[in-house]
mmCIF file of C-alpha atoms and ligand atoms in Angstrom:
data_model
loop_
_atom_site.group_PDB
_atom_site.id
_atom_site.type_symbol
_atom_site.label_atom_id
_atom_site.label_comp_id
_atom_site.label_asym_id
_atom_site.label_seq_id
_atom_site.Cartn_x
_atom_site.Cartn_y
_atom_site.Cartn_z
ATOM 1 C CA MET Y 251 0.000 0.000 0.000
ATOM 2 C CA ARG Y 252 1.183 3.516 -0.758
ATOM 3 C CA TYR Y 253 2.792 5.274 2.197
ATOM 4 C CA ASN Y 254 0.639 8.290 2.946
ATOM 5 C CA GLY Y 255 2.454 10.161 5.688
ATOM 6 C CA LEU Y 256 2.939 9.803 9.402
ATOM 7 C CA ILE Y 257 -0.557 10.782 10.579
ATOM 8 C CA ASP Y 258 -2.048 8.000 8.474
ATOM 9 C CA LYS Y 259 0.582 5.535 9.716
ATOM 10 C CA TYR Y 260 0.414 6.413 13.419
ATOM 11 C CA ARG Y 261 -3.133 7.736 13.658
ATOM 12 C CA GLU Y 262 -3.962 5.627 16.736
ATOM 13 C CA TYR Y 263 -1.284 7.532 18.689
ATOM 14 C CA LEU Y 264 -2.212 10.990 17.386
ATOM 15 C CA PRO Y 265 -5.063 13.422 18.112
ATOM 16 C CA VAL Y 266 -7.077 12.828 14.919
ATOM 17 C CA SER Y 267 -10.436 11.239 14.229
ATOM 18 C CA ASP Y 268 -11.764 9.350 11.199
ATOM 19 C CA SER Y 269 -13.285 12.564 9.873
ATOM 20 C CA THR Y 270 -10.088 14.643 10.134
ATOM 21 C CA GLU Y 271 -8.879 15.854 6.760
ATOM 22 C CA ILE Y 272 -5.165 15.076 6.819
ATOM 23 C CA ILE Y 273 -2.797 17.629 5.309
ATOM 24 C CA THR Y 274 0.236 15.611 4.247
ATOM 25 C CA LEU Y 275 3.187 15.669 1.875
ATOM 26 C CA CYS Y 276 4.032 12.041 2.754
ATOM 27 C CA GLU Y 277 6.539 13.100 5.404
ATOM 28 C CA GLY Y 278 8.237 10.694 7.820
ATOM 29 C CA ASN Y 279 9.418 7.144 7.113
ATOM 30 C CA THR Y 280 12.953 8.534 6.849
ATOM 31 C CA PRO Y 281 16.098 6.401 6.449
ATOM 32 C CA LEU Y 282 17.989 5.073 9.457
ATOM 33 C CA ILE Y 283 21.452 4.762 7.948
ATOM 34 C CA LYS Y 284 24.019 2.507 9.625
ATOM 35 C CA ALA Y 285 27.249 4.462 9.918
ATOM 36 C CA ASP Y 286 29.946 1.791 10.160
ATOM 37 C CA ASN Y 287 32.615 3.950 8.509
ATOM 38 C CA LEU Y 288 32.051 6.620 11.119
ATOM 39 C CA ALA Y 289 32.164 4.107 13.990
ATOM 40 C CA ARG Y 290 35.478 2.774 12.658
ATOM 41 C CA LYS Y 291 36.883 6.256 12.246
ATOM 42 C CA LEU Y 292 35.921 7.142 15.824
ATOM 43 C CA GLU Y 293 37.237 3.777 17.061
ATOM 44 C CA LEU Y 294 33.897 3.196 18.743
ATOM 45 C CA ASP Y 295 32.884 -0.430 19.225
ATOM 46 C CA CYS Y 296 29.239 0.533 18.806
ATOM 47 C CA GLU Y 297 26.471 0.593 16.228
ATOM 48 C CA ILE Y 298 25.887 4.163 15.063
ATOM 49 C CA TYR Y 299 22.729 5.027 13.135
ATOM 50 C CA LEU Y 300 21.918 8.290 11.380
ATOM 51 C CA LYS Y 301 18.230 9.210 11.235
ATOM 52 C CA TYR Y 302 18.253 11.220 8.040
ATOM 53 C CA GLU Y 303 15.456 13.737 8.472
ATOM 54 C CA GLY Y 304 16.785 15.649 5.484
ATOM 55 C CA SER Y 305 14.800 13.269 3.289
ATOM 56 C CA ASN Y 306 11.502 14.739 4.447
ATOM 57 C CA PRO Y 307 9.567 16.618 1.729
ATOM 58 C CA THR Y 308 10.845 20.084 2.705
ATOM 59 C CA GLY Y 309 14.212 18.691 3.794
ATOM 60 C CA SER Y 310 13.907 18.780 7.584
ATOM 61 C CA PHE Y 311 12.232 17.142 10.587
ATOM 62 C CA LYS Y 312 9.882 20.112 10.859
ATOM 63 C CA ASP Y 313 7.537 18.375 8.406
ATOM 64 C CA ARG Y 314 6.651 15.826 11.091
ATOM 65 C CA GLY Y 315 5.288 18.515 13.358
ATOM 66 C CA MET Y 316 3.864 20.673 10.611
ATOM 67 C CA THR Y 317 1.634 17.990 9.069
ATOM 68 C CA MET Y 318 -0.005 17.646 12.485
ATOM 69 C CA ALA Y 319 -0.171 21.380 13.352
ATOM 70 C CA VAL Y 320 -1.592 22.354 9.956
ATOM 71 C CA THR Y 321 -4.035 19.443 9.915
ATOM 72 C CA LYS Y 322 -5.408 20.603 13.268
ATOM 73 C CA ALA Y 323 -5.396 24.300 12.300
ATOM 74 C CA LYS Y 324 -7.487 23.427 9.263
ATOM 75 C CA GLU Y 325 -9.781 21.153 11.249
ATOM 76 C CA GLU Y 326 -10.351 23.922 13.800
ATOM 77 C CA GLY Y 327 -11.349 26.327 11.023
ATOM 78 C CA SER Y 328 -8.269 28.552 11.012
ATOM 79 C CA HIS Y 329 -7.567 30.563 7.868
ATOM 80 C CA ALA Y 330 -4.012 31.622 8.630
ATOM 81 C CA ILE Y 331 -0.848 30.351 10.318
ATOM 82 C CA ILE Y 332 2.220 32.142 11.602
ATOM 83 C CA CYS Y 333 5.644 31.159 12.911
ATOM 84 C CA ALA Y 334 9.013 32.546 13.857
ATOM 85 C CA SER Y 335 11.857 30.638 12.333
ATOM 86 C CA THR Y 336 15.559 30.168 11.877
ATOM 87 C CA GLY Y 337 14.540 28.761 8.490
ATOM 88 C CA ASN Y 338 13.324 25.198 8.527
ATOM 89 C CA THR Y 339 10.072 25.866 10.347
ATOM 90 C CA SER Y 340 9.297 28.617 7.859
ATOM 91 C CA ALA Y 341 9.901 26.279 4.929
ATOM 92 C CA ALA Y 342 7.670 23.598 6.436
ATOM 93 C CA ALA Y 343 4.917 26.029 7.491
ATOM 94 C CA ALA Y 344 4.921 27.576 4.024
ATOM 95 C CA ALA Y 345 4.703 24.205 2.286
ATOM 96 C CA TYR Y 346 1.940 22.746 4.462
ATOM 97 C CA GLY Y 347 0.174 26.107 4.482
ATOM 98 C CA ALA Y 348 0.162 26.017 0.678
ATOM 99 C CA LYS Y 349 -1.110 22.442 0.626
ATOM 100 C CA ALA Y 350 -3.901 23.342 3.076
ATOM 101 C CA GLY Y 351 -4.802 26.591 1.344
ATOM 102 C CA LEU Y 352 -4.012 28.683 4.424
ATOM 103 C CA LYS Y 353 -2.451 32.104 4.486
ATOM 104 C CA THR Y 354 1.048 31.723 5.907
ATOM 105 C CA TYR Y 355 3.199 34.351 7.600
ATOM 106 C CA VAL Y 356 6.784 33.667 8.619
ATOM 107 C CA LEU Y 357 9.048 35.911 10.671
ATOM 108 C CA ILE Y 358 12.763 35.372 10.219
ATOM 109 C CA PRO Y 359 15.899 37.031 11.597
ATOM 110 C CA ASP Y 360 17.114 39.172 8.708
ATOM 111 C CA GLY Y 361 20.407 37.889 7.331
ATOM 112 C CA TYR Y 362 20.619 34.775 9.492
ATOM 113 C CA ILE Y 363 18.764 32.128 7.566
ATOM 114 C CA ALA Y 364 20.302 29.731 5.096
ATOM 115 C CA LEU Y 365 19.481 30.483 1.467
ATOM 116 C CA GLY Y 366 17.846 27.154 0.690
ATOM 117 C CA LYS Y 367 15.319 27.693 3.455
ATOM 118 C CA LEU Y 368 14.579 31.261 2.425
ATOM 119 C CA SER Y 369 14.049 30.221 -1.190
ATOM 120 C CA GLN Y 370 11.631 27.513 -0.070
ATOM 121 C CA ALA Y 371 9.440 29.828 1.986
ATOM 122 C CA MET Y 372 9.352 32.319 -0.899
ATOM 123 C CA MET Y 373 8.474 29.658 -3.480
ATOM 124 C CA TYR Y 374 5.716 28.060 -1.391
ATOM 125 C CA GLY Y 375 4.076 31.473 -1.334
ATOM 126 C CA ALA Y 376 4.312 32.512 2.303
ATOM 127 C CA ARG Y 377 4.518 36.143 3.348
ATOM 128 C CA VAL Y 378 8.158 36.264 4.442
ATOM 129 C CA ILE Y 379 8.870 39.021 6.949
ATOM 130 C CA ALA Y 380 12.523 39.554 7.874
ATOM 131 C CA ILE Y 381 12.884 41.377 11.181
ATOM 132 C CA ASN Y 382 15.768 43.359 12.526
ATOM 133 C CA GLY Y 383 16.203 40.991 15.464
ATOM 134 C CA ASN Y 384 17.017 37.378 16.270
ATOM 135 C CA PHE Y 385 14.839 34.249 16.486
ATOM 136 C CA ASP Y 386 13.960 34.888 20.128
ATOM 137 C CA ASN Y 387 12.622 38.350 19.245
ATOM 138 C CA ALA Y 388 10.652 36.861 16.356
ATOM 139 C CA LEU Y 389 9.141 34.188 18.596
ATOM 140 C CA ASP Y 390 8.070 36.797 21.153
ATOM 141 C CA ALA Y 391 6.403 38.754 18.340
ATOM 142 C CA VAL Y 392 4.461 35.842 16.828
ATOM 143 C CA ARG Y 393 3.311 34.679 20.268
ATOM 144 C CA GLU Y 394 1.853 38.141 20.847
ATOM 145 C CA ILE Y 395 0.337 38.432 17.353
ATOM 146 C CA SER Y 396 -1.332 35.003 17.548
ATOM 147 C CA LYS Y 397 -2.815 35.966 20.921
ATOM 148 C CA ASN Y 398 -4.447 39.089 19.505
ATOM 149 C CA TYR Y 399 -5.398 38.080 15.952
ATOM 150 C CA PRO Y 400 -7.128 35.042 14.433
ATOM 151 C CA ILE Y 401 -3.893 33.379 13.326
ATOM 152 C CA THR Y 402 -2.725 29.957 14.490
ATOM 153 C CA LEU Y 403 0.796 29.786 15.904
ATOM 154 C CA VAL Y 404 2.678 26.792 14.467
ATOM 155 C CA ASN Y 405 5.958 27.004 16.363
ATOM 156 C CA SER Y 406 6.733 24.037 18.602
ATOM 157 C CA VAL Y 407 4.939 25.716 21.525
ATOM 158 C CA ASN Y 408 1.883 24.451 19.615
ATOM 159 C CA PRO Y 409 1.403 21.004 21.235
ATOM 160 C CA TYR Y 410 0.359 19.398 17.931
ATOM 161 C CA ARG Y 411 3.884 20.018 16.633
ATOM 162 C CA ILE Y 412 5.277 17.843 19.420
ATOM 163 C CA GLU Y 413 2.668 15.154 18.689
ATOM 164 C CA GLY Y 414 3.769 14.924 15.063
ATOM 165 C CA GLN Y 415 7.468 14.987 15.877
ATOM 166 C CA LYS Y 416 7.255 12.178 18.441
ATOM 167 C CA THR Y 417 6.710 9.758 15.520
ATOM 168 C CA GLY Y 418 10.442 9.929 14.825
ATOM 169 C CA ALA Y 419 10.956 7.899 18.004
ATOM 170 C CA PHE Y 420 8.295 5.395 16.900
ATOM 171 C CA GLU Y 421 10.124 4.832 13.611
ATOM 172 C CA ILE Y 422 13.450 4.280 15.376
ATOM 173 C CA VAL Y 423 11.979 1.747 17.827
ATOM 174 C CA GLU Y 424 10.312 -0.110 14.959
ATOM 175 C CA ALA Y 425 13.497 -0.127 12.870
ATOM 176 C CA LEU Y 426 15.804 -1.329 15.676
ATOM 177 C CA GLY Y 427 13.269 -3.527 17.493
ATOM 178 C CA ASP Y 428 13.942 -1.494 20.634
ATOM 179 C CA ALA Y 429 14.972 2.004 21.678
ATOM 180 C CA PRO Y 430 18.693 2.734 21.209
ATOM 181 C CA ASP Y 431 21.017 3.157 24.202
ATOM 182 C CA TYR Y 432 21.886 6.749 23.303
ATOM 183 C CA HIS Y 433 19.901 9.341 21.364
ATOM 184 C CA PHE Y 434 21.997 12.303 20.177
ATOM 185 C CA ILE Y 435 20.013 15.305 18.973
ATOM 186 C CA PRO Y 436 20.642 19.013 18.305
ATOM 187 C CA VAL Y 437 18.896 21.423 20.656
ATOM 188 C CA GLY Y 438 17.690 24.831 19.528
ATOM 189 C CA ASN Y 439 14.223 25.762 20.734
ATOM 190 C CA ALA Y 440 14.148 22.284 22.361
ATOM 191 C CA GLY Y 441 10.885 21.092 20.799
ATOM 192 C CA ASN Y 442 12.434 18.088 19.108
ATOM 193 C CA ILE Y 443 14.182 16.639 22.163
ATOM 194 C CA THR Y 444 10.855 17.061 23.993
ATOM 195 C CA ALA Y 445 8.995 15.270 21.215
ATOM 196 C CA TYR Y 446 11.417 12.345 20.902
ATOM 197 C CA TRP Y 447 11.416 11.760 24.648
ATOM 198 C CA LYS Y 448 7.605 11.754 24.638
ATOM 199 C CA GLY Y 449 7.580 9.286 21.747
ATOM 200 C CA TYR Y 450 10.083 6.943 23.385
ATOM 201 C CA LYS Y 451 8.138 6.983 26.661
ATOM 202 C CA GLU Y 452 4.838 6.269 24.904
ATOM 203 C CA PHE Y 453 6.200 3.239 23.040
ATOM 204 C CA PHE Y 454 7.957 2.018 26.198
ATOM 205 C CA ASN Y 455 4.716 2.272 28.184
ATOM 206 C CA LEU Y 456 2.895 0.354 25.445
ATOM 207 C CA GLY Y 457 5.499 -2.435 25.718
ATOM 208 C CA LYS Y 458 6.858 -1.759 22.237
ATOM 209 C CA SER Y 459 10.378 -1.236 23.574
ATOM 210 C CA LYS Y 460 12.217 -2.828 26.496
ATOM 211 C CA GLN Y 461 14.288 0.228 27.356
ATOM 212 C CA LEU Y 462 14.497 3.985 27.111
ATOM 213 C CA PRO Y 463 17.505 5.785 25.614
ATOM 214 C CA LYS Y 464 19.722 8.322 27.310
ATOM 215 C CA MET Y 465 18.793 11.653 25.723
ATOM 216 C CA MET Y 466 21.954 13.478 24.660
ATOM 217 C CA GLY Y 467 21.021 17.022 23.630
ATOM 218 C CA ILE Y 468 23.699 19.078 21.921
ATOM 219 C CA GLN Y 469 23.743 22.862 21.683
ATOM 220 C CA ALA Y 470 26.139 25.167 19.839
ATOM 221 C CA GLU Y 471 28.605 26.817 22.217
ATOM 222 C CA GLY Y 472 27.571 30.377 21.306
ATOM 223 C CA SER Y 473 23.887 29.569 21.848
ATOM 224 C CA ALA Y 474 24.068 27.132 24.749
ATOM 225 C CA ALA Y 475 21.491 28.616 27.115
ATOM 226 C CA ILE Y 476 20.529 25.329 28.759
ATOM 227 C CA VAL Y 477 24.130 24.205 29.286
ATOM 228 C CA LYS Y 478 25.105 27.574 30.746
ATOM 229 C CA GLY Y 479 21.939 27.894 32.781
ATOM 230 C CA HIS Y 480 20.956 31.339 31.551
ATOM 231 C CA LYS Y 481 19.414 33.040 28.530
ATOM 232 C CA ILE Y 482 21.836 34.189 25.824
ATOM 233 C CA ASP Y 483 20.920 37.682 24.620
ATOM 234 C CA ALA Y 484 22.991 37.645 21.450
ATOM 235 C CA PRO Y 485 23.274 33.984 20.437
ATOM 236 C CA GLN Y 486 25.883 33.173 17.815
ATOM 237 C CA THR Y 487 26.800 30.082 15.821
ATOM 238 C CA ILE Y 488 27.513 29.063 12.268
ATOM 239 C CA ALA Y 489 24.659 26.565 12.718
ATOM 240 C CA THR Y 490 22.015 29.252 12.153
ATOM 241 C CA ALA Y 491 19.185 26.735 12.637
ATOM 242 C CA ILE Y 492 20.016 26.544 16.351
ATOM 243 C CA ARG Y 493 21.039 30.173 16.839
ATOM 244 C CA ILE Y 494 18.516 30.481 19.686
ATOM 245 C CA GLY Y 495 19.196 32.062 23.079
ATOM 246 C CA ASN Y 496 15.999 31.356 25.004
ATOM 247 C CA PRO Y 497 14.590 27.914 24.131
ATOM 248 C CA ALA Y 498 10.808 27.754 24.497
ATOM 249 C CA SER Y 499 10.867 24.138 25.709
ATOM 250 C CA TRP Y 500 13.800 24.654 28.103
ATOM 251 C CA LYS Y 501 12.098 22.927 31.059
ATOM 252 C CA GLN Y 502 10.964 19.969 28.959
ATOM 253 C CA ALA Y 503 14.495 19.513 27.605
ATOM 254 C CA GLU Y 504 15.869 19.432 31.142
ATOM 255 C CA ALA Y 505 13.186 16.913 32.110
ATOM 256 C CA ALA Y 506 14.141 14.681 29.155
ATOM 257 C CA ARG Y 507 17.794 14.908 30.199
ATOM 258 C CA ASP Y 508 17.118 14.148 33.857
ATOM 259 C CA GLU Y 509 14.483 11.426 33.426
ATOM 260 C CA SER Y 510 16.666 9.606 30.883
ATOM 261 C CA LYS Y 511 19.919 10.096 32.810
ATOM 262 C CA GLY Y 512 21.326 11.741 29.714
ATOM 263 C CA THR Y 513 23.029 15.064 29.242
ATOM 264 C CA ILE Y 514 22.826 18.393 27.484
ATOM 265 C CA ASP Y 515 26.229 19.483 26.289
ATOM 266 C CA MET Y 516 27.685 21.926 23.788
ATOM 267 C CA VAL Y 517 30.117 21.905 20.889
ATOM 268 C CA SER Y 518 32.092 24.666 19.177
ATOM 269 C CA ASP Y 519 31.449 25.809 15.612
ATOM 270 C CA GLU Y 520 34.851 24.391 14.679
ATOM 271 C CA LYS Y 521 33.811 20.926 15.899
ATOM 272 C CA ILE Y 522 30.452 21.228 14.124
ATOM 273 C CA ILE Y 523 32.241 21.913 10.842
ATOM 274 C CA GLU Y 524 34.616 18.986 11.438
ATOM 275 C CA ALA Y 525 31.650 16.668 11.962
ATOM 276 C CA TYR Y 526 29.932 18.165 8.876
ATOM 277 C CA ASN Y 527 32.900 17.259 6.694
ATOM 278 C CA LEU Y 528 33.421 13.892 8.360
ATOM 279 C CA LEU Y 529 29.808 12.775 7.845
ATOM 280 C CA ALA Y 530 29.795 13.794 4.212
ATOM 281 C CA SER Y 531 33.186 12.313 3.360
ATOM 282 C CA THR Y 532 32.976 9.058 5.341
ATOM 283 C CA GLU Y 533 29.274 8.230 5.095
ATOM 284 C CA GLY Y 534 28.094 10.066 1.992
ATOM 285 C CA VAL Y 535 25.587 11.916 4.130
ATOM 286 C CA LEU Y 536 25.303 15.687 3.791
ATOM 287 C CA ALA Y 537 23.439 17.228 6.690
ATOM 288 C CA GLU Y 538 23.185 20.920 7.501
ATOM 289 C CA PRO Y 539 25.560 22.274 10.183
ATOM 290 C CA ALA Y 540 23.020 22.236 13.046
ATOM 291 C CA SER Y 541 22.339 18.587 12.265
ATOM 292 C CA CYS Y 542 26.025 17.809 12.679
ATOM 293 C CA ALA Y 543 26.097 19.129 16.254
ATOM 294 C CA PRO Y 544 24.944 15.746 17.638
ATOM 295 C CA VAL Y 545 27.737 13.996 15.752
ATOM 296 C CA ALA Y 546 30.241 16.521 17.132
ATOM 297 C CA GLY Y 547 28.684 15.814 20.539
ATOM 298 C CA LEU Y 548 29.164 12.085 20.089
ATOM 299 C CA ILE Y 549 32.816 12.685 19.212
ATOM 300 C CA LYS Y 550 33.236 14.884 22.295
ATOM 301 C CA LEU Y 551 31.605 12.344 24.622
ATOM 302 C CA LYS Y 552 32.801 9.137 23.001
ATOM 303 C CA ASP Y 553 34.911 8.001 25.961
ATOM 304 C CA THR Y 554 31.789 7.970 28.156
ATOM 305 C CA ILE Y 555 29.856 5.658 25.793
ATOM 306 C CA LYS Y 556 29.520 2.002 26.830
ATOM 307 C CA PRO Y 557 31.022 -0.430 24.265
ATOM 308 C CA LYS Y 558 28.506 -2.324 22.084
ATOM 309 C CA SER Y 559 25.932 0.415 22.513
ATOM 310 C CA LYS Y 560 23.399 1.372 19.884
ATOM 311 C CA ILE Y 561 23.588 5.077 19.150
ATOM 312 C CA VAL Y 562 21.176 7.121 17.056
ATOM 313 C CA CYS Y 563 22.064 10.618 15.842
ATOM 314 C CA ILE Y 564 19.185 12.709 14.531
ATOM 315 C CA LEU Y 565 20.309 14.535 11.401
ATOM 316 C CA THR Y 566 17.548 17.093 11.450
ATOM 317 C CA GLY Y 567 18.062 18.910 8.139
ATOM 318 C CA ASN Y 568 19.374 18.374 4.628
ATOM 319 C CA GLY Y 569 22.824 19.749 3.795
ATOM 320 C CA LEU Y 570 21.457 21.310 0.604
ATOM 321 C CA LYS Y 571 19.612 23.819 2.769
ATOM 322 C CA ASP Y 572 22.844 25.729 3.235
ATOM 323 C CA PRO Y 573 24.937 25.560 0.045
ATOM 324 C CA ASP Y 574 26.986 28.618 1.051
ATOM 325 C CA CYS Y 575 28.274 26.778 4.077
ATOM 326 C CA ALA Y 576 29.044 23.644 2.051
ATOM 327 C CA ILE Y 577 31.037 25.555 -0.525
ATOM 328 C CA LYS Y 578 32.868 27.545 2.137
ATOM 329 C CA TYR Y 579 33.933 24.549 4.231
ATOM 330 C CA ALA Y 580 34.265 21.704 1.714
ATOM 331 C CA LYS Y 581 37.719 20.106 1.948
ATOM 332 C CA SER Y 582 38.308 19.737 -1.777
ATOM 333 C CA PRO Y 583 38.246 22.849 -3.965
ATOM 334 C CA VAL Y 584 36.894 22.966 -7.503
ATOM 335 C CA GLU Y 585 39.839 22.407 -9.880
ATOM 336 C CA LYS Y 586 39.777 24.251 -13.195
ATOM 337 C CA THR Y 587 41.315 23.430 -16.542
ATOM 338 C CA THR Y 588 40.625 23.627 -20.286
ATOM 339 C CA SER Y 589 38.270 21.291 -22.185
ATOM 340 C CA ASP Y 590 41.282 19.518 -23.725
ATOM 341 C CA ILE Y 591 41.388 15.873 -22.607
ATOM 342 C CA LYS Y 592 45.168 16.036 -22.285
ATOM 343 C CA ASP Y 593 44.847 18.855 -19.754
ATOM 344 C CA ILE Y 594 42.052 17.065 -17.862
ATOM 345 C CA VAL Y 595 44.007 13.813 -17.639
ATOM 346 C CA LYS Y 596 47.119 15.666 -16.558
ATOM 347 C CA LEU Y 597 45.196 17.428 -13.837
ATOM 348 C CA MET Y 598 43.771 14.075 -12.700
ATOM 349 C CA GLY Y 599 47.318 12.815 -12.342
ATOM 350 C CA LEU Y 600 46.828 9.866 -14.707
HETATM 351 C C1 AN7 S 32 18.121 21.598 11.235
HETATM 352 O O1 AN7 S 32 13.266 26.405 11.969
HETATM 353 O O2 AN7 S 32 13.866 26.518 15.346
HETATM 354 O O3 AN7 S 32 15.390 22.111 19.372
HETATM 355 O O4 AN7 S 32 12.726 27.936 13.400
HETATM 356 O O5 AN7 S 32 16.257 23.621 11.850
HETATM 357 O O6 AN7 S 32 13.296 21.504 18.155
HETATM 358 O O7 AN7 S 32 14.226 23.801 17.993
HETATM 359 C C2 AN7 S 32 14.862 25.087 13.763
HETATM 360 C C3 AN7 S 32 15.454 24.213 14.608
HETATM 361 C C4 AN7 S 32 17.785 21.374 14.867
HETATM 362 C C5 AN7 S 32 16.541 22.517 16.621
HETATM 363 N N1 AN7 S 32 18.162 21.161 13.610
HETATM 364 O O8 AN7 S 32 15.347 21.880 16.927
HETATM 365 C C6 AN7 S 32 13.274 26.878 13.111
HETATM 366 C C7 AN7 S 32 14.004 26.168 14.185
HETATM 367 C C8 AN7 S 32 17.666 21.903 12.602
HETATM 368 C C9 AN7 S 32 16.732 22.914 12.883
HETATM 369 C C10 AN7 S 32 16.897 22.359 15.204
HETATM 370 C C11 AN7 S 32 16.351 23.158 14.206
HETATM 371 P P1 AN7 S 32 14.508 22.335 18.191
#
């Protein structure tokens, strides 16, 4: 039977009824890639899996939450949706908004969103409003606007977003036959770590897994509010997706960490870029910089990992989202020559 998206697949665990019109782009069902080259390179006697969320229809995990949030907005009779975004949420909101026939407004921090994401939101026909402020300012604004006007907020403070995103954990448990030992995940606004932990707990309580993973949240050093224990007023990082100084789901992220006996740690931009190159060149997997933070986190914490463990890293967004970054940090430059075969062969060193 044709796969028709995660609400259809997991409807018994989601807040929909038989009469709900599902707004879907066939999101979810993403690859869980076994990363043996990476394990060897890190000299880790473990199974590492990469959950490649970049293969969702708009290229990030946000589609999981957005199918649910937009489905419910439509069901509840809303005519418009709004979000603040570092890029991926805006792309997903714009796409699902288009599919549902809703007016979509997205607020972005001017100059700090990757070009792929910006081009998506523009193409899907959203009203794209770039503000002279960061993500945290944009989130404050859309919270206020959605309170005062008939517009549905589709950031992850909307509980339906979390419901949709928890299905990532269901897919991992089904693919591995149990929850992994460690779950590494980037932390920005902290919705996704909240959602995965909820999903793991639900499947555990239903007897579908025998264990729960340790939740290993990874922030970027310049935006590591949870690690540092205070808001960051001017967050910085090359991983613009997680350039967030006041995570909305801060408390829930700490609960996931504490209940799972995991950790929330941070990595430098330099280590994020190292992991970015390593993933692409050893596994053939190009993920955007924010998505490489969990891999950098795994590298940082590898001596604390029990041998023979199963480790899942959530690669939240596609590397094609941020071509500028890829071209800037790729290890091998473009080599130029004439169209003469002799010159080409010479350059190749044959
Ligand atoms: C690739 O798009 O917040 O901790 O506005 O795009 O659930 O916020 C994006 C976040 C990780 C962090 N990886 O997830 C937005 C936005 C990528 C992301 C995160 C984001 P949360």
